[in-house]
PDB file of C-alpha atoms in Angstrom:
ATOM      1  CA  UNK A   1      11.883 -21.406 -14.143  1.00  0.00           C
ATOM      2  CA  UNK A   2       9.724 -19.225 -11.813  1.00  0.00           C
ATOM      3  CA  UNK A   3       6.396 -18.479 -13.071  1.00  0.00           C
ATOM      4  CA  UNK A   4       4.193 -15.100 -12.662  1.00  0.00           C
ATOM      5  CA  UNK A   5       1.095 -13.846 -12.184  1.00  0.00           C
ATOM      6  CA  UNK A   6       0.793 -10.644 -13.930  1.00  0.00           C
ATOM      7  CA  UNK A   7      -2.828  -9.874 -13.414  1.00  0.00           C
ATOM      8  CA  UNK A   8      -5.071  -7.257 -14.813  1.00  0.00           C
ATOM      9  CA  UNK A   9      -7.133  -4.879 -12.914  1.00  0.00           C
ATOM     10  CA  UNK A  10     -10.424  -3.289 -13.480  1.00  0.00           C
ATOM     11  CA  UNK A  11     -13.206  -1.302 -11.205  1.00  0.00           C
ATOM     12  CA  UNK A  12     -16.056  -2.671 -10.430  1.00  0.00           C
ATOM     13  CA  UNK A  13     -17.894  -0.842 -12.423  1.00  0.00           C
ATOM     14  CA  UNK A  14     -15.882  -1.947 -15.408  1.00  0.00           C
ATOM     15  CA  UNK A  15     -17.872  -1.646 -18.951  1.00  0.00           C
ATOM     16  CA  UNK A  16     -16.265  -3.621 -21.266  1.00  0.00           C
ATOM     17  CA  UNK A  17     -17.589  -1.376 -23.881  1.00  0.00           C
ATOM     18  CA  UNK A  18     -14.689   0.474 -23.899  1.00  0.00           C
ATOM     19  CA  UNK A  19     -12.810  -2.329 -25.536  1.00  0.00           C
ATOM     20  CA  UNK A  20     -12.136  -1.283 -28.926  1.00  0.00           C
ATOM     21  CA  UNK A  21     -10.811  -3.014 -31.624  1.00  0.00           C
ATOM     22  CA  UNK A  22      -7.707  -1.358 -31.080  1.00  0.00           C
ATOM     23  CA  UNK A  23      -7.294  -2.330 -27.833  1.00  0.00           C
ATOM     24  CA  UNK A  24      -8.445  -6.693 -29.364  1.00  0.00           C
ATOM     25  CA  UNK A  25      -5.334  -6.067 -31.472  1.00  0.00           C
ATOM     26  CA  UNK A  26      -2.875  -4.760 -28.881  1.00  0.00           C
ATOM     27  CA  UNK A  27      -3.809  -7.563 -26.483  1.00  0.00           C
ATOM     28  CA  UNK A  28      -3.812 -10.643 -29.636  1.00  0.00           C
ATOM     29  CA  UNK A  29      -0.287  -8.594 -30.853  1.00  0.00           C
ATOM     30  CA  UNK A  30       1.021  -9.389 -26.883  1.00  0.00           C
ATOM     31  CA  UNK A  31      -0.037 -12.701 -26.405  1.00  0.00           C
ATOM     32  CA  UNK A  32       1.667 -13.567 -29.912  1.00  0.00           C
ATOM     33  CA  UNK A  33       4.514 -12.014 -28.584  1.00  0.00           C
ATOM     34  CA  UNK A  34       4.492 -13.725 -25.412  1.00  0.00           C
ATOM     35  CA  UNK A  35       4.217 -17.021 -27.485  1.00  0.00           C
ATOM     36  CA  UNK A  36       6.864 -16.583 -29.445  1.00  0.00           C
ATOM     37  CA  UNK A  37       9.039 -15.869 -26.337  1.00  0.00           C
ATOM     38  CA  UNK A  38       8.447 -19.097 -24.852  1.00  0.00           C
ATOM     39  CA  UNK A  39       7.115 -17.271 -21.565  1.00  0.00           C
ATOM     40  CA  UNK A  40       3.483 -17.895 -21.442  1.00  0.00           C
ATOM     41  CA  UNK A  41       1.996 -21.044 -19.756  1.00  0.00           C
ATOM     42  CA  UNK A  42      -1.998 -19.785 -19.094  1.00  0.00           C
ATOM     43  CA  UNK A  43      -3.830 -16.957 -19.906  1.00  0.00           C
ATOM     44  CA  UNK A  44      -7.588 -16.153 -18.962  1.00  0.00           C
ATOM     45  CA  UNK A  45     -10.022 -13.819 -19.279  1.00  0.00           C
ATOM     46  CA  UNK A  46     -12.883 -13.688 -16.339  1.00  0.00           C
ATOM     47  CA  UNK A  47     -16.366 -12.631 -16.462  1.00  0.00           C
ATOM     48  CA  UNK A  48     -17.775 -10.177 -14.442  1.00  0.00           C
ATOM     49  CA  UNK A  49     -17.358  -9.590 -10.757  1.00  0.00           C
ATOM     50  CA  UNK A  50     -20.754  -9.426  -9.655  1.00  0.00           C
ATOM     51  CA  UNK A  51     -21.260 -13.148 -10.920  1.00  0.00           C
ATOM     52  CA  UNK A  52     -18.657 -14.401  -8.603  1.00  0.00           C
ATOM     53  CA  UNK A  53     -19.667 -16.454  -5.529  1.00  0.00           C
ATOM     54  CA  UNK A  54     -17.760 -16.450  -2.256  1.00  0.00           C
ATOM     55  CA  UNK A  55     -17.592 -19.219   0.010  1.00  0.00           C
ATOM     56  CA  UNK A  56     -16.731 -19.326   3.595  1.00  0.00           C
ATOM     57  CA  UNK A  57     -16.231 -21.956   6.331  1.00  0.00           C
ATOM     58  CA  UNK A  58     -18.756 -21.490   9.018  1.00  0.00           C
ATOM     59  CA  UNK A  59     -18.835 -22.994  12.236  1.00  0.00           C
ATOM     60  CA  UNK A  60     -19.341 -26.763  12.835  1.00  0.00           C
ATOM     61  CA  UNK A  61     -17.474 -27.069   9.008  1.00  0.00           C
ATOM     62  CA  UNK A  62     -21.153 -25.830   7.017  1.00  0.00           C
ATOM     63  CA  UNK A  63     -19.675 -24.097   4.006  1.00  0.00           C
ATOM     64  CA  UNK A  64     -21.995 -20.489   3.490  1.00  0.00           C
ATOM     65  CA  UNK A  65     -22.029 -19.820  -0.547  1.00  0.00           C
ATOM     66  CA  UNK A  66     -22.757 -16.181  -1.515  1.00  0.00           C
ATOM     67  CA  UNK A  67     -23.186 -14.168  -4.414  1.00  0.00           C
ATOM     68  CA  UNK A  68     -20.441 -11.217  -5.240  1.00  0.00           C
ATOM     69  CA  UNK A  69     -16.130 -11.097  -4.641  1.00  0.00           C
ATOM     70  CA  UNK A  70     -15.212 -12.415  -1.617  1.00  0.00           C
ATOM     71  CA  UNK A  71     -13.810  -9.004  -0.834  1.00  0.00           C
ATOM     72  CA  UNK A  72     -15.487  -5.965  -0.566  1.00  0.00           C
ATOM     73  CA  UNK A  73     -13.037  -3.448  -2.962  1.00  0.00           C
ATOM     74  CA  UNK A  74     -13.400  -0.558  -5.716  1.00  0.00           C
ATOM     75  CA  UNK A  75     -11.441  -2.912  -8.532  1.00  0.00           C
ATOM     76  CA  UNK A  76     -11.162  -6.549  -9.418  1.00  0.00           C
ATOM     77  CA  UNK A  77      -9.156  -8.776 -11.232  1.00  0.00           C
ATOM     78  CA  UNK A  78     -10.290  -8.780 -15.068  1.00  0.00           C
ATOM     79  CA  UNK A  79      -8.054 -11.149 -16.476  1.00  0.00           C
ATOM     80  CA  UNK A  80      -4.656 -12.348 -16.179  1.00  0.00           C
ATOM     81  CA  UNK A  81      -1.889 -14.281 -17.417  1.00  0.00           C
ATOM     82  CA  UNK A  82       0.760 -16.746 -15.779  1.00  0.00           C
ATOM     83  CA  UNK A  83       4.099 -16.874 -17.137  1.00  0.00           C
ATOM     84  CA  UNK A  84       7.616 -18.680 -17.170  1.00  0.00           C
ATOM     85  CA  UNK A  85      10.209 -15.773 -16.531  1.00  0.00           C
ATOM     86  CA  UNK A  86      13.888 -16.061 -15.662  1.00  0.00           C
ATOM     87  CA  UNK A  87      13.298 -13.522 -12.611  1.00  0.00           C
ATOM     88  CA  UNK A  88      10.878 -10.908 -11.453  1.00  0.00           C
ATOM     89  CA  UNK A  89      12.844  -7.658 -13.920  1.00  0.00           C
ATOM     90  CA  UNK A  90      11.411 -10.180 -16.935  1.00  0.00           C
ATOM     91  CA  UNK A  91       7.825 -10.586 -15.709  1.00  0.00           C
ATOM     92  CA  UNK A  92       7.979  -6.859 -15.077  1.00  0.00           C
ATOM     93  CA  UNK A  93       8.617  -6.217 -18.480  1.00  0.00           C
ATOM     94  CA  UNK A  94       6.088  -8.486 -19.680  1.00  0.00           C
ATOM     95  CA  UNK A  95       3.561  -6.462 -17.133  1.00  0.00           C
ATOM     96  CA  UNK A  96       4.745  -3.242 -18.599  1.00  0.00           C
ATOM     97  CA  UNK A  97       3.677  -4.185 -22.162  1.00  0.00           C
ATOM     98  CA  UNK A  98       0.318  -5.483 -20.671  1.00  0.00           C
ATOM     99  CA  UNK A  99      -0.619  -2.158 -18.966  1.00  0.00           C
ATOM    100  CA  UNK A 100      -0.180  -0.568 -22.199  1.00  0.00           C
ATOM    101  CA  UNK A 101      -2.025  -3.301 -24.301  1.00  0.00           C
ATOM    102  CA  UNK A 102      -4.762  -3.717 -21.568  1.00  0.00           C
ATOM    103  CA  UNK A 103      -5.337   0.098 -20.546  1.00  0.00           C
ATOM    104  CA  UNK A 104      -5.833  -0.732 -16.952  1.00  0.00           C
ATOM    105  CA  UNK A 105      -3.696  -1.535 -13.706  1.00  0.00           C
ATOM    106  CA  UNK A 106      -1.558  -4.705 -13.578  1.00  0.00           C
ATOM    107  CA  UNK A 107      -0.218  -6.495 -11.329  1.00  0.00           C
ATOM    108  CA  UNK A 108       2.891  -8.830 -11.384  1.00  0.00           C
ATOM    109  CA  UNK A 109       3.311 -11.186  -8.331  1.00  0.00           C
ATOM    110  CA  UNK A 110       5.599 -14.370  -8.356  1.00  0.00           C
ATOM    111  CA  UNK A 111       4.093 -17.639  -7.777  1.00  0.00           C
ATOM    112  CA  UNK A 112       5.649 -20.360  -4.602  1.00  0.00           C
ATOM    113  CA  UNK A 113       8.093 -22.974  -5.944  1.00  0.00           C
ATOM    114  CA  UNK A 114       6.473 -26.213  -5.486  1.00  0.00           C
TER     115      UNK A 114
END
């Protein structure tokens, strides 16, 4: 079965203050529901952007670590969760529930067959 990455977006300046415990129990309520469908393989959480680390190839195959996102953007990925769905219209209704548990942007992209 295909699998998806439906992927939660915040901006940078994200507080996660704003997290109420209503918003706890929408997200626990989805992932029990996602569960109990059979769908979800791996879910994660990630902690803020500005402890991320970048690393690029530099000439003569020296690897340059630095701090931040590799790109330079106004949002980031916040958290995300990959599921088993019988075709993109499925993971999209999966992403549809997670906008409204999450209260953010989401994005749904299907993984490569291996």
């Amino acid at each position: 079965m295909p699998q998806y990455l439906v992927a939660i977006h915040h901006p940078d300046d994200y507080d996660p203050s704003v997290e109420d415990e209503a918003m706890g129990r929408d997200i626990d309520v989805l992932n029990e529901e996602m569960i109990a469908a059979g769908i979800r393989v791996f879910v994660g959480g990630l902690h803020p952007v500005k402890s991320a680390k970048s690393l690029r190839v530099q000439p003569g195959g020296k690897v340059l670590i630095t701090d931040g996102p590799y790109l330079e953007t106004k949002e980031h990925i916040g958290g995300f969760w990959v599921l088993e769905a019988t075709d993109m219209n499925e993971a999209l209704k999966w992403g549809r529930k997670a906008v409204a548990a999450c209260r953010a942007p989401v994005e749904v992209r299907q993984f490569h067959s291996l």
